[in-house]
JSON list of C-alpha atoms in Angstrom, two decimals:
[
{"chain": "A", "resi": 81, "resn": "MET", "atom": "CA", "xyz": [42.91, 30.77, -18.23]},
{"chain": "A", "resi": 82, "resn": "THR", "atom": "CA", "xyz": [40.09, 30.17, -15.74]},
{"chain": "A", "resi": 83, "resn": "GLU", "atom": "CA", "xyz": [38.68, 27.03, -17.30]},
{"chain": "A", "resi": 84, "resn": "SER", "atom": "CA", "xyz": [39.46, 24.92, -14.23]},
{"chain": "A", "resi": 85, "resn": "ARG", "atom": "CA", "xyz": [36.92, 26.91, -12.25]},
{"chain": "A", "resi": 86, "resn": "GLN", "atom": "CA", "xyz": [33.57, 25.28, -11.54]},
{"chain": "A", "resi": 87, "resn": "PHE", "atom": "CA", "xyz": [30.51, 27.06, -12.92]},
{"chain": "A", "resi": 88, "resn": "GLN", "atom": "CA", "xyz": [26.86, 26.27, -12.44]},
{"chain": "A", "resi": 89, "resn": "PHE", "atom": "CA", "xyz": [24.24, 26.52, -15.14]},
{"chain": "A", "resi": 90, "resn": "GLY", "atom": "CA", "xyz": [21.09, 27.76, -13.50]},
{"chain": "A", "resi": 91, "resn": "GLU", "atom": "CA", "xyz": [17.63, 29.00, -14.31]},
{"chain": "A", "resi": 92, "resn": "MET", "atom": "CA", "xyz": [16.43, 32.48, -13.59]},
{"chain": "A", "resi": 93, "resn": "ALA", "atom": "CA", "xyz": [14.36, 32.67, -10.42]},
{"chain": "A", "resi": 94, "resn": "GLN", "atom": "CA", "xyz": [10.72, 31.75, -11.02]},
{"chain": "A", "resi": 95, "resn": "ALA", "atom": "CA", "xyz": [7.91, 34.28, -8.89]},
{"chain": "A", "resi": 96, "resn": "LEU", "atom": "CA", "xyz": [1.21, 13.97, -12.22]},
{"chain": "A", "resi": 97, "resn": "PHE", "atom": "CA", "xyz": [3.20, -1.53, -9.02]},
{"chain": "A", "resi": 98, "resn": "ASP", "atom": "CA", "xyz": [4.77, -4.13, -8.52]},
{"chain": "A", "resi": 99, "resn": "SER", "atom": "CA", "xyz": [2.10, -6.53, -9.83]},
{"chain": "A", "resi": 100, "resn": "GLU", "atom": "CA", "xyz": [1.22, -7.82, -6.38]},
{"chain": "A", "resi": 101, "resn": "GLU", "atom": "CA", "xyz": [1.59, -4.54, -4.50]},
{"chain": "A", "resi": 102, "resn": "ALA", "atom": "CA", "xyz": [-0.95, -2.30, -6.23]},
{"chain": "A", "resi": 103, "resn": "PRO", "atom": "CA", "xyz": [-3.70, -1.26, -3.81]},
{"chain": "A", "resi": 104, "resn": "ALA", "atom": "CA", "xyz": [-6.31, -1.10, -6.55]},
{"chain": "A", "resi": 105, "resn": "VAL", "atom": "CA", "xyz": [-10.02, -1.68, -6.12]},
{"chain": "A", "resi": 106, "resn": "PRO", "atom": "CA", "xyz": [-10.38, -5.34, -5.08]},
{"chain": "A", "resi": 107, "resn": "ILE", "atom": "CA", "xyz": [-11.40, -7.66, -7.90]},
{"chain": "A", "resi": 108, "resn": "GLN", "atom": "CA", "xyz": [-13.27, -10.87, -7.27]},
{"chain": "A", "resi": 109, "resn": "MET", "atom": "CA", "xyz": [-11.42, -13.50, -9.27]},
{"chain": "A", "resi": 110, "resn": "LYS", "atom": "CA", "xyz": [-12.62, -17.03, -9.88]},
{"chain": "A", "resi": 111, "resn": "GLY", "atom": "CA", "xyz": [-9.94, -19.60, -10.51]},
{"chain": "A", "resi": 112, "resn": "GLY", "atom": "CA", "xyz": [-7.32, -16.83, -10.75]},
{"chain": "A", "resi": 113, "resn": "LYS", "atom": "CA", "xyz": [-9.01, -15.27, -13.79]},
{"chain": "A", "resi": 114, "resn": "LEU", "atom": "CA", "xyz": [-9.86, -11.62, -14.38]},
{"chain": "A", "resi": 115, "resn": "PRO", "atom": "CA", "xyz": [-13.56, -10.66, -14.40]},
{"chain": "A", "resi": 116, "resn": "SER", "atom": "CA", "xyz": [-14.97, -10.32, -17.89]},
{"chain": "A", "resi": 117, "resn": "TYR", "atom": "CA", "xyz": [-15.45, -6.53, -17.62]},
{"chain": "A", "resi": 118, "resn": "ILE", "atom": "CA", "xyz": [-11.72, -6.05, -16.94]},
{"chain": "A", "resi": 119, "resn": "LYS", "atom": "CA", "xyz": [-10.74, -8.46, -19.72]},
{"chain": "A", "resi": 120, "resn": "ASP", "atom": "CA", "xyz": [-13.09, -6.70, -22.14]},
{"chain": "A", "resi": 121, "resn": "HIS", "atom": "CA", "xyz": [-11.71, -3.28, -21.17]},
{"chain": "A", "resi": 122, "resn": "ARG", "atom": "CA", "xyz": [-8.15, -4.42, -21.82]},
{"chain": "A", "resi": 123, "resn": "LYS", "atom": "CA", "xyz": [-9.17, -5.96, -25.13]},
{"chain": "A", "resi": 124, "resn": "ARG", "atom": "CA", "xyz": [-10.90, -2.76, -26.24]},
{"chain": "A", "resi": 125, "resn": "LEU", "atom": "CA", "xyz": [-7.90, -0.58, -25.36]},
{"chain": "A", "resi": 126, "resn": "ARG", "atom": "CA", "xyz": [-5.49, -2.85, -27.20]},
{"chain": "A", "resi": 127, "resn": "ALA", "atom": "CA", "xyz": [-7.75, -2.90, -30.28]},
{"chain": "A", "resi": 128, "resn": "ARG", "atom": "CA", "xyz": [-8.08, 0.90, -30.24]},
{"chain": "A", "resi": 129, "resn": "PHE", "atom": "CA", "xyz": [-4.32, 1.26, -30.01]},
{"chain": "A", "resi": 130, "resn": "MET", "atom": "CA", "xyz": [-3.73, -1.11, -32.91]},
{"chain": "A", "resi": 131, "resn": "ASP", "atom": "CA", "xyz": [-6.36, 0.63, -35.04]},
{"chain": "A", "resi": 132, "resn": "GLY", "atom": "CA", "xyz": [-5.55, 4.26, -34.27]},
{"chain": "A", "resi": 133, "resn": "GLY", "atom": "CA", "xyz": [-2.17, 4.31, -32.58]},
{"chain": "A", "resi": 134, "resn": "ALA", "atom": "CA", "xyz": [-1.20, 6.47, -29.62]},
{"chain": "A", "resi": 135, "resn": "GLN", "atom": "CA", "xyz": [-2.93, 9.50, -31.14]},
{"chain": "A", "resi": 136, "resn": "ALA", "atom": "CA", "xyz": [-6.28, 7.86, -30.43]},
{"chain": "A", "resi": 137, "resn": "MET", "atom": "CA", "xyz": [-5.59, 7.54, -26.71]},
{"chain": "A", "resi": 138, "resn": "PRO", "atom": "CA", "xyz": [-5.24, 9.96, -23.79]},
{"chain": "A", "resi": 139, "resn": "ASP", "atom": "CA", "xyz": [-2.18, 9.65, -21.57]},
{"chain": "A", "resi": 140, "resn": "TYR", "atom": "CA", "xyz": [-3.89, 7.61, -18.85]},
{"chain": "A", "resi": 141, "resn": "GLU", "atom": "CA", "xyz": [-5.03, 4.95, -21.34]},
{"chain": "A", "resi": 142, "resn": "LEU", "atom": "CA", "xyz": [-1.55, 4.69, -22.86]},
{"chain": "A", "resi": 143, "resn": "LEU", "atom": "CA", "xyz": [-0.22, 4.18, -19.34]},
{"chain": "A", "resi": 144, "resn": "GLU", "atom": "CA", "xyz": [-2.87, 1.53, -18.77]},
{"chain": "A", "resi": 145, "resn": "LEU", "atom": "CA", "xyz": [-1.58, -0.39, -21.77]},
{"chain": "A", "resi": 146, "resn": "LEU", "atom": "CA", "xyz": [1.89, -0.42, -20.23]},
{"chain": "A", "resi": 147, "resn": "LEU", "atom": "CA", "xyz": [0.58, -1.39, -16.82]},
{"chain": "A", "resi": 148, "resn": "PHE", "atom": "CA", "xyz": [-1.44, -4.33, -18.20]},
{"chain": "A", "resi": 149, "resn": "ARG", "atom": "CA", "xyz": [1.78, -6.29, -18.53]},
{"chain": "A", "resi": 150, "resn": "SER", "atom": "CA", "xyz": [3.28, -5.14, -15.23]},
{"chain": "A", "resi": 151, "resn": "ILE", "atom": "CA", "xyz": [0.09, -5.66, -13.22]},
{"chain": "A", "resi": 152, "resn": "PRO", "atom": "CA", "xyz": [-1.74, -8.61, -14.77]},
{"chain": "A", "resi": 153, "resn": "ARG", "atom": "CA", "xyz": [-4.36, -9.15, -12.07]},
{"chain": "A", "resi": 154, "resn": "ARG", "atom": "CA", "xyz": [-5.53, -5.66, -11.10]},
{"chain": "A", "resi": 155, "resn": "ASP", "atom": "CA", "xyz": [-7.67, -2.83, -12.39]},
{"chain": "A", "resi": 156, "resn": "VAL", "atom": "CA", "xyz": [-4.88, -0.46, -13.46]},
{"chain": "A", "resi": 157, "resn": "LYS", "atom": "CA", "xyz": [-6.94, 2.63, -14.38]},
{"chain": "A", "resi": 158, "resn": "PRO", "atom": "CA", "xyz": [-6.71, 4.16, -10.86]},
{"chain": "A", "resi": 159, "resn": "ILE", "atom": "CA", "xyz": [-2.97, 3.53, -10.84]},
{"chain": "A", "resi": 160, "resn": "ALA", "atom": "CA", "xyz": [-2.48, 5.21, -14.22]},
{"chain": "A", "resi": 161, "resn": "ARG", "atom": "CA", "xyz": [-4.43, 8.25, -13.06]},
{"chain": "A", "resi": 162, "resn": "GLU", "atom": "CA", "xyz": [-2.44, 8.42, -9.81]},
{"chain": "A", "resi": 163, "resn": "LEU", "atom": "CA", "xyz": [0.83, 8.42, -11.74]},
{"chain": "A", "resi": 164, "resn": "LEU", "atom": "CA", "xyz": [-0.38, 11.25, -13.98]},
{"chain": "A", "resi": 165, "resn": "GLU", "atom": "CA", "xyz": [-1.63, 13.27, -11.01]},
{"chain": "A", "resi": 166, "resn": "THR", "atom": "CA", "xyz": [1.75, 12.83, -9.33]},
{"chain": "A", "resi": 167, "resn": "PHE", "atom": "CA", "xyz": [4.04, 13.61, -12.28]},
{"chain": "A", "resi": 168, "resn": "GLY", "atom": "CA", "xyz": [1.93, 15.63, -14.71]},
{"chain": "A", "resi": 169, "resn": "ASP", "atom": "CA", "xyz": [2.02, 13.85, -18.06]},
{"chain": "A", "resi": 170, "resn": "PHE", "atom": "CA", "xyz": [3.04, 10.63, -19.80]},
{"chain": "A", "resi": 171, "resn": "ASN", "atom": "CA", "xyz": [6.59, 11.75, -20.55]},
{"chain": "A", "resi": 172, "resn": "ARG", "atom": "CA", "xyz": [7.22, 12.89, -16.99]},
{"chain": "A", "resi": 173, "resn": "VAL", "atom": "CA", "xyz": [6.02, 9.52, -15.67]},
{"chain": "A", "resi": 174, "resn": "LEU", "atom": "CA", "xyz": [8.55, 7.73, -17.87]},
{"chain": "A", "resi": 175, "resn": "SER", "atom": "CA", "xyz": [11.40, 10.06, -16.93]},
{"chain": "A", "resi": 176, "resn": "ALA", "atom": "CA", "xyz": [10.63, 10.30, -13.21]},
{"chain": "A", "resi": 177, "resn": "PRO", "atom": "CA", "xyz": [13.47, 9.14, -10.93]},
{"chain": "A", "resi": 178, "resn": "LYS", "atom": "CA", "xyz": [13.10, 5.61, -9.60]},
{"chain": "A", "resi": 179, "resn": "GLU", "atom": "CA", "xyz": [12.97, 6.85, -6.01]},
{"chain": "A", "resi": 180, "resn": "ARG", "atom": "CA", "xyz": [10.05, 9.16, -6.75]},
{"chain": "A", "resi": 181, "resn": "LEU", "atom": "CA", "xyz": [8.18, 6.45, -8.63]},
{"chain": "A", "resi": 182, "resn": "ARG", "atom": "CA", "xyz": [8.68, 4.06, -5.75]},
{"chain": "A", "resi": 183, "resn": "ALA", "atom": "CA", "xyz": [7.24, 6.65, -3.38]},
{"chain": "A", "resi": 184, "resn": "VAL", "atom": "CA", "xyz": [3.87, 6.44, -5.14]},
{"chain": "A", "resi": 185, "resn": "PRO", "atom": "CA", "xyz": [1.75, 4.00, -3.08]},
{"chain": "A", "resi": 186, "resn": "GLY", "atom": "CA", "xyz": [1.76, 0.52, -4.61]},
{"chain": "A", "resi": 187, "resn": "ILE", "atom": "CA", "xyz": [4.47, 1.11, -7.22]},
{"chain": "A", "resi": 188, "resn": "GLY", "atom": "CA", "xyz": [7.21, -1.51, -7.10]},
{"chain": "A", "resi": 189, "resn": "ASP", "atom": "CA", "xyz": [10.15, -2.76, -9.12]},
{"chain": "A", "resi": 190, "resn": "THR", "atom": "CA", "xyz": [8.11, -4.48, -11.85]},
{"chain": "A", "resi": 191, "resn": "VAL", "atom": "CA", "xyz": [6.34, -1.29, -12.93]},
{"chain": "A", "resi": 192, "resn": "ILE", "atom": "CA", "xyz": [9.48, 0.83, -12.56]},
{"chain": "A", "resi": 193, "resn": "THR", "atom": "CA", "xyz": [11.49, -1.56, -14.72]},
{"chain": "A", "resi": 194, "resn": "ASP", "atom": "CA", "xyz": [8.87, -1.59, -17.48]},
{"chain": "A", "resi": 195, "resn": "LEU", "atom": "CA", "xyz": [8.59, 2.21, -17.49]},
{"chain": "A", "resi": 196, "resn": "LYS", "atom": "CA", "xyz": [12.36, 2.61, -17.68]},
{"chain": "A", "resi": 197, "resn": "ILE", "atom": "CA", "xyz": [12.58, 0.12, -20.57]},
{"chain": "A", "resi": 198, "resn": "VAL", "atom": "CA", "xyz": [10.10, 2.22, -22.55]},
{"chain": "A", "resi": 199, "resn": "GLU", "atom": "CA", "xyz": [12.01, 5.39, -21.67]},
{"chain": "A", "resi": 200, "resn": "ALA", "atom": "CA", "xyz": [15.31, 3.83, -22.78]},
{"chain": "A", "resi": 201, "resn": "ALA", "atom": "CA", "xyz": [13.75, 2.65, -26.04]},
{"chain": "A", "resi": 202, "resn": "ALA", "atom": "CA", "xyz": [12.48, 6.16, -26.80]},
{"chain": "A", "resi": 203, "resn": "HIS", "atom": "CA", "xyz": [15.92, 7.65, -26.12]},
{"chain": "A", "resi": 204, "resn": "ARG", "atom": "CA", "xyz": [17.67, 5.07, -28.25]},
{"chain": "A", "resi": 205, "resn": "MET", "atom": "CA", "xyz": [15.32, 5.58, -31.19]},
{"chain": "A", "resi": 206, "resn": "ALA", "atom": "CA", "xyz": [15.80, 9.36, -31.04]},
{"chain": "A", "resi": 207, "resn": "ARG", "atom": "CA", "xyz": [19.58, 9.00, -30.71]},
{"chain": "A", "resi": 208, "resn": "SER", "atom": "CA", "xyz": [19.79, 6.70, -33.73]},
{"chain": "A", "resi": 209, "resn": "LYS", "atom": "CA", "xyz": [18.49, 9.55, -35.89]},
{"chain": "A", "resi": 210, "resn": "VAL", "atom": "CA", "xyz": [21.40, 11.85, -35.00]},
{"chain": "A", "resi": 211, "resn": "ILE", "atom": "CA", "xyz": [24.49, 9.81, -34.10]},
{"chain": "A", "resi": 212, "resn": "LYS", "atom": "CA", "xyz": [26.97, 9.53, -36.96]},
{"chain": "A", "resi": 213, "resn": "ARG", "atom": "CA", "xyz": [24.84, 12.01, -38.91]},
{"chain": "A", "resi": 214, "resn": "HIS", "atom": "CA", "xyz": [25.68, 15.45, -40.25]},
{"chain": "A", "resi": 215, "resn": "VAL", "atom": "CA", "xyz": [24.34, 17.73, -37.54]},
{"chain": "A", "resi": 216, "resn": "ILE", "atom": "CA", "xyz": [23.51, 20.79, -39.63]},
{"chain": "A", "resi": 217, "resn": "SER", "atom": "CA", "xyz": [21.39, 18.82, -42.12]},
{"chain": "A", "resi": 218, "resn": "SER", "atom": "CA", "xyz": [19.78, 16.87, -39.24]},
{"chain": "A", "resi": 219, "resn": "TRP", "atom": "CA", "xyz": [19.10, 19.86, -36.97]},
{"chain": "A", "resi": 220, "resn": "ASP", "atom": "CA", "xyz": [15.41, 19.07, -36.43]},
{"chain": "A", "resi": 221, "resn": "ALA", "atom": "CA", "xyz": [16.34, 15.52, -35.41]},
{"chain": "A", "resi": 222, "resn": "VAL", "atom": "CA", "xyz": [18.94, 16.91, -33.00]},
{"chain": "A", "resi": 223, "resn": "LEU", "atom": "CA", "xyz": [16.32, 19.13, -31.37]},
{"chain": "A", "resi": 224, "resn": "ASP", "atom": "CA", "xyz": [13.87, 16.20, -31.19]},
{"chain": "A", "resi": 225, "resn": "TYR", "atom": "CA", "xyz": [16.55, 14.08, -29.53]},
{"chain": "A", "resi": 226, "resn": "CYS", "atom": "CA", "xyz": [17.37, 16.76, -26.98]},
{"chain": "A", "resi": 227, "resn": "HIS", "atom": "CA", "xyz": [13.71, 17.23, -26.12]},
{"chain": "A", "resi": 228, "resn": "THR", "atom": "CA", "xyz": [13.12, 13.47, -25.83]},
{"chain": "A", "resi": 229, "resn": "THR", "atom": "CA", "xyz": [16.03, 12.94, -23.47]},
{"chain": "A", "resi": 230, "resn": "MET", "atom": "CA", "xyz": [15.94, 16.15, -21.42]},
{"chain": "A", "resi": 231, "resn": "ALA", "atom": "CA", "xyz": [12.72, 18.18, -21.62]},
{"chain": "A", "resi": 232, "resn": "HIS", "atom": "CA", "xyz": [10.82, 16.20, -18.97]},
{"chain": "A", "resi": 233, "resn": "ARG", "atom": "CA", "xyz": [13.54, 15.76, -16.38]},
{"chain": "A", "resi": 234, "resn": "ASP", "atom": "CA", "xyz": [12.92, 17.31, -12.96]},
{"chain": "A", "resi": 235, "resn": "THR", "atom": "CA", "xyz": [16.58, 18.17, -12.42]},
{"chain": "A", "resi": 236, "resn": "GLU", "atom": "CA", "xyz": [19.11, 19.89, -14.65]},
{"chain": "A", "resi": 237, "resn": "GLN", "atom": "CA", "xyz": [21.42, 17.87, -16.88]},
{"chain": "A", "resi": 238, "resn": "PHE", "atom": "CA", "xyz": [24.35, 19.12, -18.92]},
{"chain": "A", "resi": 239, "resn": "ARG", "atom": "CA", "xyz": [25.28, 17.26, -22.12]},
{"chain": "A", "resi": 240, "resn": "VAL", "atom": "CA", "xyz": [27.88, 17.84, -24.82]},
{"chain": "A", "resi": 241, "resn": "LEU", "atom": "CA", "xyz": [27.53, 16.81, -28.46]},
{"chain": "A", "resi": 242, "resn": "PHE", "atom": "CA", "xyz": [30.97, 16.24, -30.00]},
{"chain": "A", "resi": 243, "resn": "LEU", "atom": "CA", "xyz": [31.42, 16.73, -33.76]},
{"chain": "A", "resi": 244, "resn": "ASP", "atom": "CA", "xyz": [34.21, 15.89, -36.19]},
{"chain": "A", "resi": 245, "resn": "ARG", "atom": "CA", "xyz": [35.63, 18.18, -38.88]},
{"chain": "A", "resi": 246, "resn": "LYS", "atom": "CA", "xyz": [32.66, 17.43, -41.16]},
{"chain": "A", "resi": 247, "resn": "ASN", "atom": "CA", "xyz": [30.17, 18.29, -38.40]},
{"chain": "A", "resi": 248, "resn": "VAL", "atom": "CA", "xyz": [29.19, 14.66, -38.01]},
{"chain": "A", "resi": 249, "resn": "LEU", "atom": "CA", "xyz": [28.07, 13.78, -34.47]},
{"chain": "A", "resi": 250, "resn": "ILE", "atom": "CA", "xyz": [30.65, 11.34, -33.10]},
{"chain": "A", "resi": 251, "resn": "ALA", "atom": "CA", "xyz": [29.65, 11.31, -29.42]},
{"chain": "A", "resi": 252, "resn": "ASP", "atom": "CA", "xyz": [26.92, 12.49, -27.10]},
{"chain": "A", "resi": 253, "resn": "GLU", "atom": "CA", "xyz": [27.80, 12.46, -23.42]},
{"chain": "A", "resi": 254, "resn": "GLU", "atom": "CA", "xyz": [26.29, 13.58, -20.15]},
{"chain": "A", "resi": 255, "resn": "GLN", "atom": "CA", "xyz": [28.86, 15.72, -18.38]},
{"chain": "A", "resi": 256, "resn": "ALA", "atom": "CA", "xyz": [27.00, 16.59, -15.19]},
{"chain": "A", "resi": 257, "resn": "LYS", "atom": "CA", "xyz": [23.76, 16.34, -13.24]},
{"chain": "A", "resi": 258, "resn": "GLY", "atom": "CA", "xyz": [22.40, 19.01, -10.96]},
{"chain": "A", "resi": 259, "resn": "THR", "atom": "CA", "xyz": [19.40, 20.11, -8.97]},
{"chain": "A", "resi": 260, "resn": "VAL", "atom": "CA", "xyz": [16.15, 21.74, -10.03]},
{"chain": "A", "resi": 261, "resn": "ASP", "atom": "CA", "xyz": [17.84, 25.02, -10.91]},
{"chain": "A", "resi": 262, "resn": "HIS", "atom": "CA", "xyz": [21.57, 24.52, -11.47]},
{"chain": "A", "resi": 263, "resn": "VAL", "atom": "CA", "xyz": [24.18, 22.03, -12.62]},
{"chain": "A", "resi": 264, "resn": "PRO", "atom": "CA", "xyz": [27.95, 22.22, -11.98]},
{"chain": "A", "resi": 265, "resn": "VAL", "atom": "CA", "xyz": [30.13, 22.37, -15.10]},
{"chain": "A", "resi": 266, "resn": "TYR", "atom": "CA", "xyz": [33.92, 22.54, -15.54]},
{"chain": "A", "resi": 267, "resn": "PRO", "atom": "CA", "xyz": [35.02, 24.17, -18.83]},
{"chain": "A", "resi": 268, "resn": "ARG", "atom": "CA", "xyz": [38.40, 22.46, -18.60]},
{"chain": "A", "resi": 269, "resn": "GLU", "atom": "CA", "xyz": [36.79, 19.00, -18.48]},
{"chain": "A", "resi": 270, "resn": "VAL", "atom": "CA", "xyz": [34.58, 19.78, -21.47]},
{"chain": "A", "resi": 271, "resn": "VAL", "atom": "CA", "xyz": [37.53, 20.77, -23.64]},
{"chain": "A", "resi": 272, "resn": "LYS", "atom": "CA", "xyz": [39.70, 17.93, -22.32]},
{"chain": "A", "resi": 273, "resn": "ARG", "atom": "CA", "xyz": [37.06, 15.41, -23.37]},
{"chain": "A", "resi": 274, "resn": "ALA", "atom": "CA", "xyz": [36.84, 17.01, -26.82]},
{"chain": "A", "resi": 275, "resn": "LEU", "atom": "CA", "xyz": [40.58, 16.50, -27.26]},
{"chain": "A", "resi": 276, "resn": "GLU", "atom": "CA", "xyz": [40.29, 12.86, -26.14]},
{"chain": "A", "resi": 277, "resn": "LEU", "atom": "CA", "xyz": [37.62, 12.25, -28.78]},
{"chain": "A", "resi": 278, "resn": "ASN", "atom": "CA", "xyz": [39.52, 14.21, -31.43]},
{"chain": "A", "resi": 279, "resn": "ALA", "atom": "CA", "xyz": [36.44, 16.40, -31.82]},
{"chain": "A", "resi": 280, "resn": "SER", "atom": "CA", "xyz": [36.63, 19.61, -33.82]},
{"chain": "A", "resi": 281, "resn": "ALA", "atom": "CA", "xyz": [33.39, 21.20, -32.65]},
{"chain": "A", "resi": 282, "resn": "LEU", "atom": "CA", "xyz": [30.93, 21.17, -29.75]},
{"chain": "A", "resi": 283, "resn": "ILE", "atom": "CA", "xyz": [27.28, 21.78, -29.03]},
{"chain": "A", "resi": 284, "resn": "LEU", "atom": "CA", "xyz": [26.39, 22.33, -25.37]},
{"chain": "A", "resi": 285, "resn": "VAL", "atom": "CA", "xyz": [22.94, 21.30, -24.19]},
{"chain": "A", "resi": 286, "resn": "HIS", "atom": "CA", "xyz": [21.20, 21.61, -20.85]},
{"chain": "A", "resi": 287, "resn": "ASN", "atom": "CA", "xyz": [17.61, 21.67, -19.66]},
{"chain": "A", "resi": 288, "resn": "HIS", "atom": "CA", "xyz": [15.52, 23.94, -17.49]},
{"chain": "A", "resi": 289, "resn": "PRO", "atom": "CA", "xyz": [13.05, 21.82, -15.47]},
{"chain": "A", "resi": 290, "resn": "SER", "atom": "CA", "xyz": [10.70, 24.80, -15.01]},
{"chain": "A", "resi": 291, "resn": "GLY", "atom": "CA", "xyz": [10.09, 24.72, -18.78]},
{"chain": "A", "resi": 292, "resn": "ASP", "atom": "CA", "xyz": [11.36, 28.26, -19.42]},
{"chain": "A", "resi": 293, "resn": "PRO", "atom": "CA", "xyz": [14.50, 28.17, -21.64]},
{"chain": "A", "resi": 294, "resn": "THR", "atom": "CA", "xyz": [15.52, 31.75, -20.86]},
{"chain": "A", "resi": 295, "resn": "PRO", "atom": "CA", "xyz": [19.25, 31.76, -19.98]},
{"chain": "A", "resi": 296, "resn": "SER", "atom": "CA", "xyz": [20.45, 32.95, -16.59]},
{"chain": "A", "resi": 297, "resn": "GLU", "atom": "CA", "xyz": [23.54, 35.08, -16.09]},
{"chain": "A", "resi": 298, "resn": "SER", "atom": "CA", "xyz": [25.49, 31.98, -15.03]},
{"chain": "A", "resi": 299, "resn": "ASP", "atom": "CA", "xyz": [24.39, 30.21, -18.23]},
{"chain": "A", "resi": 300, "resn": "ILE", "atom": "CA", "xyz": [25.74, 33.10, -20.29]},
{"chain": "A", "resi": 301, "resn": "GLN", "atom": "CA", "xyz": [28.98, 33.34, -18.30]},
{"chain": "A", "resi": 302, "resn": "MET", "atom": "CA", "xyz": [29.59, 29.62, -18.50]},
{"chain": "A", "resi": 303, "resn": "THR", "atom": "CA", "xyz": [29.04, 29.53, -22.25]},
{"chain": "A", "resi": 304, "resn": "SER", "atom": "CA", "xyz": [31.56, 32.33, -22.70]},
{"chain": "A", "resi": 305, "resn": "GLN", "atom": "CA", "xyz": [34.15, 30.48, -20.59]},
{"chain": "A", "resi": 306, "resn": "VAL", "atom": "CA", "xyz": [33.72, 27.25, -22.58]},
{"chain": "A", "resi": 307, "resn": "ASN", "atom": "CA", "xyz": [33.93, 29.20, -25.84]},
{"chain": "A", "resi": 308, "resn": "ASP", "atom": "CA", "xyz": [37.20, 30.88, -24.75]},
{"chain": "A", "resi": 309, "resn": "ALA", "atom": "CA", "xyz": [38.72, 27.58, -23.68]},
{"chain": "A", "resi": 310, "resn": "ALA", "atom": "CA", "xyz": [37.65, 25.86, -26.91]},
{"chain": "A", "resi": 311, "resn": "GLN", "atom": "CA", "xyz": [38.92, 28.63, -29.17]},
{"chain": "A", "resi": 312, "resn": "ALA", "atom": "CA", "xyz": [42.34, 28.46, -27.53]},
{"chain": "A", "resi": 313, "resn": "LEU", "atom": "CA", "xyz": [42.59, 24.87, -28.81]},
{"chain": "A", "resi": 314, "resn": "ASN", "atom": "CA", "xyz": [41.01, 25.49, -32.24]},
{"chain": "A", "resi": 315, "resn": "ILE", "atom": "CA", "xyz": [37.75, 23.81, -31.25]},
{"chain": "A", "resi": 316, "resn": "THR", "atom": "CA", "xyz": [34.52, 25.44, -32.43]},
{"chain": "A", "resi": 317, "resn": "LEU", "atom": "CA", "xyz": [31.58, 25.95, -30.13]},
{"chain": "A", "resi": 318, "resn": "HIS", "atom": "CA", "xyz": [28.65, 25.84, -32.56]},
{"chain": "A", "resi": 319, "resn": "ASP", "atom": "CA", "xyz": [25.87, 26.47, -30.10]},
{"chain": "A", "resi": 320, "resn": "HIS", "atom": "CA", "xyz": [24.47, 26.10, -26.64]},
{"chain": "A", "resi": 321, "resn": "LEU", "atom": "CA", "xyz": [20.88, 24.85, -26.46]},
{"chain": "A", "resi": 322, "resn": "ILE", "atom": "CA", "xyz": [18.66, 25.30, -23.43]},
{"chain": "A", "resi": 323, "resn": "ILE", "atom": "CA", "xyz": [15.79, 22.83, -23.51]},
{"chain": "A", "resi": 324, "resn": "GLY", "atom": "CA", "xyz": [12.46, 23.76, -21.96]},
{"chain": "A", "resi": 325, "resn": "LYS", "atom": "CA", "xyz": [9.35, 21.62, -21.77]},
{"chain": "A", "resi": 326, "resn": "SER", "atom": "CA", "xyz": [7.93, 22.70, -25.13]},
{"chain": "A", "resi": 327, "resn": "ALA", "atom": "CA", "xyz": [10.54, 25.07, -26.53]},
{"chain": "A", "resi": 328, "resn": "GLU", "atom": "CA", "xyz": [14.27, 25.56, -26.76]},
{"chain": "A", "resi": 329, "resn": "LEU", "atom": "CA", "xyz": [16.65, 28.50, -26.92]},
{"chain": "A", "resi": 330, "resn": "SER", "atom": "CA", "xyz": [19.69, 28.63, -29.20]},
{"chain": "A", "resi": 331, "resn": "PHE", "atom": "CA", "xyz": [22.50, 30.87, -27.92]},
{"chain": "A", "resi": 332, "resn": "ARG", "atom": "CA", "xyz": [23.66, 31.48, -31.47]},
{"chain": "A", "resi": 333, "resn": "SER", "atom": "CA", "xyz": [20.21, 32.41, -32.78]},
{"chain": "A", "resi": 334, "resn": "ALA", "atom": "CA", "xyz": [19.60, 34.61, -29.75]},
{"chain": "A", "resi": 335, "resn": "GLY", "atom": "CA", "xyz": [22.89, 36.47, -30.27]},
{"chain": "A", "resi": 336, "resn": "TYR", "atom": "CA", "xyz": [24.78, 35.19, -27.24]},
{"chain": "A", "resi": 337, "resn": "LEU", "atom": "CA", "xyz": [27.42, 33.50, -29.44]}
]
């Protein structure tokens, strides 16, 4: 068996403050209080959110709502727009690495912490809909979870969903992190962990940061190697999902498994 060999999932080649650090437009404050136009703006945004929810707000205004708490004494609209220009959209701001967030002028630990709390809450809510649930009957929730946790990352991540004999999800674990176009994976370690968890089936999941879920040759080869190693130990590989920004590819549906 060659399962001890390292493989790399990869994409096919492809031809958007700390409260006292934000360099926002200076605000003249009297007695440490915000000017009325800033207070009124914040009040209006909060009221609109409570009345219409997130659907009633563009990404930069939703970011403003978050930044109100992190940056209590600044005009946060320019900061929200700068974050979106740097990382692209709301989800990519939340999932951006701490080092890249900190590189944005004025962003400090207070903002980064608040953004990462929101990101963690979103992941936990999505995970609660699939863990200890029957995977086949909760397939849409599984896909939603995978997209929530992986679709907006700027580097590749390889995860394994471990299932019991009744196809109930018993564990979801990150096995490896990679770069923008590949992630190292060891088939032997995947199967070893399945045995440790007494899992009877697996679903492999990894993301393509470019957004295109088309599998590369190394993706296909790696899936075959994991499948061979799993079958030798009577473990079923149900599927391998590649998560793009707005779509996913199922190896089984596409005929690769």
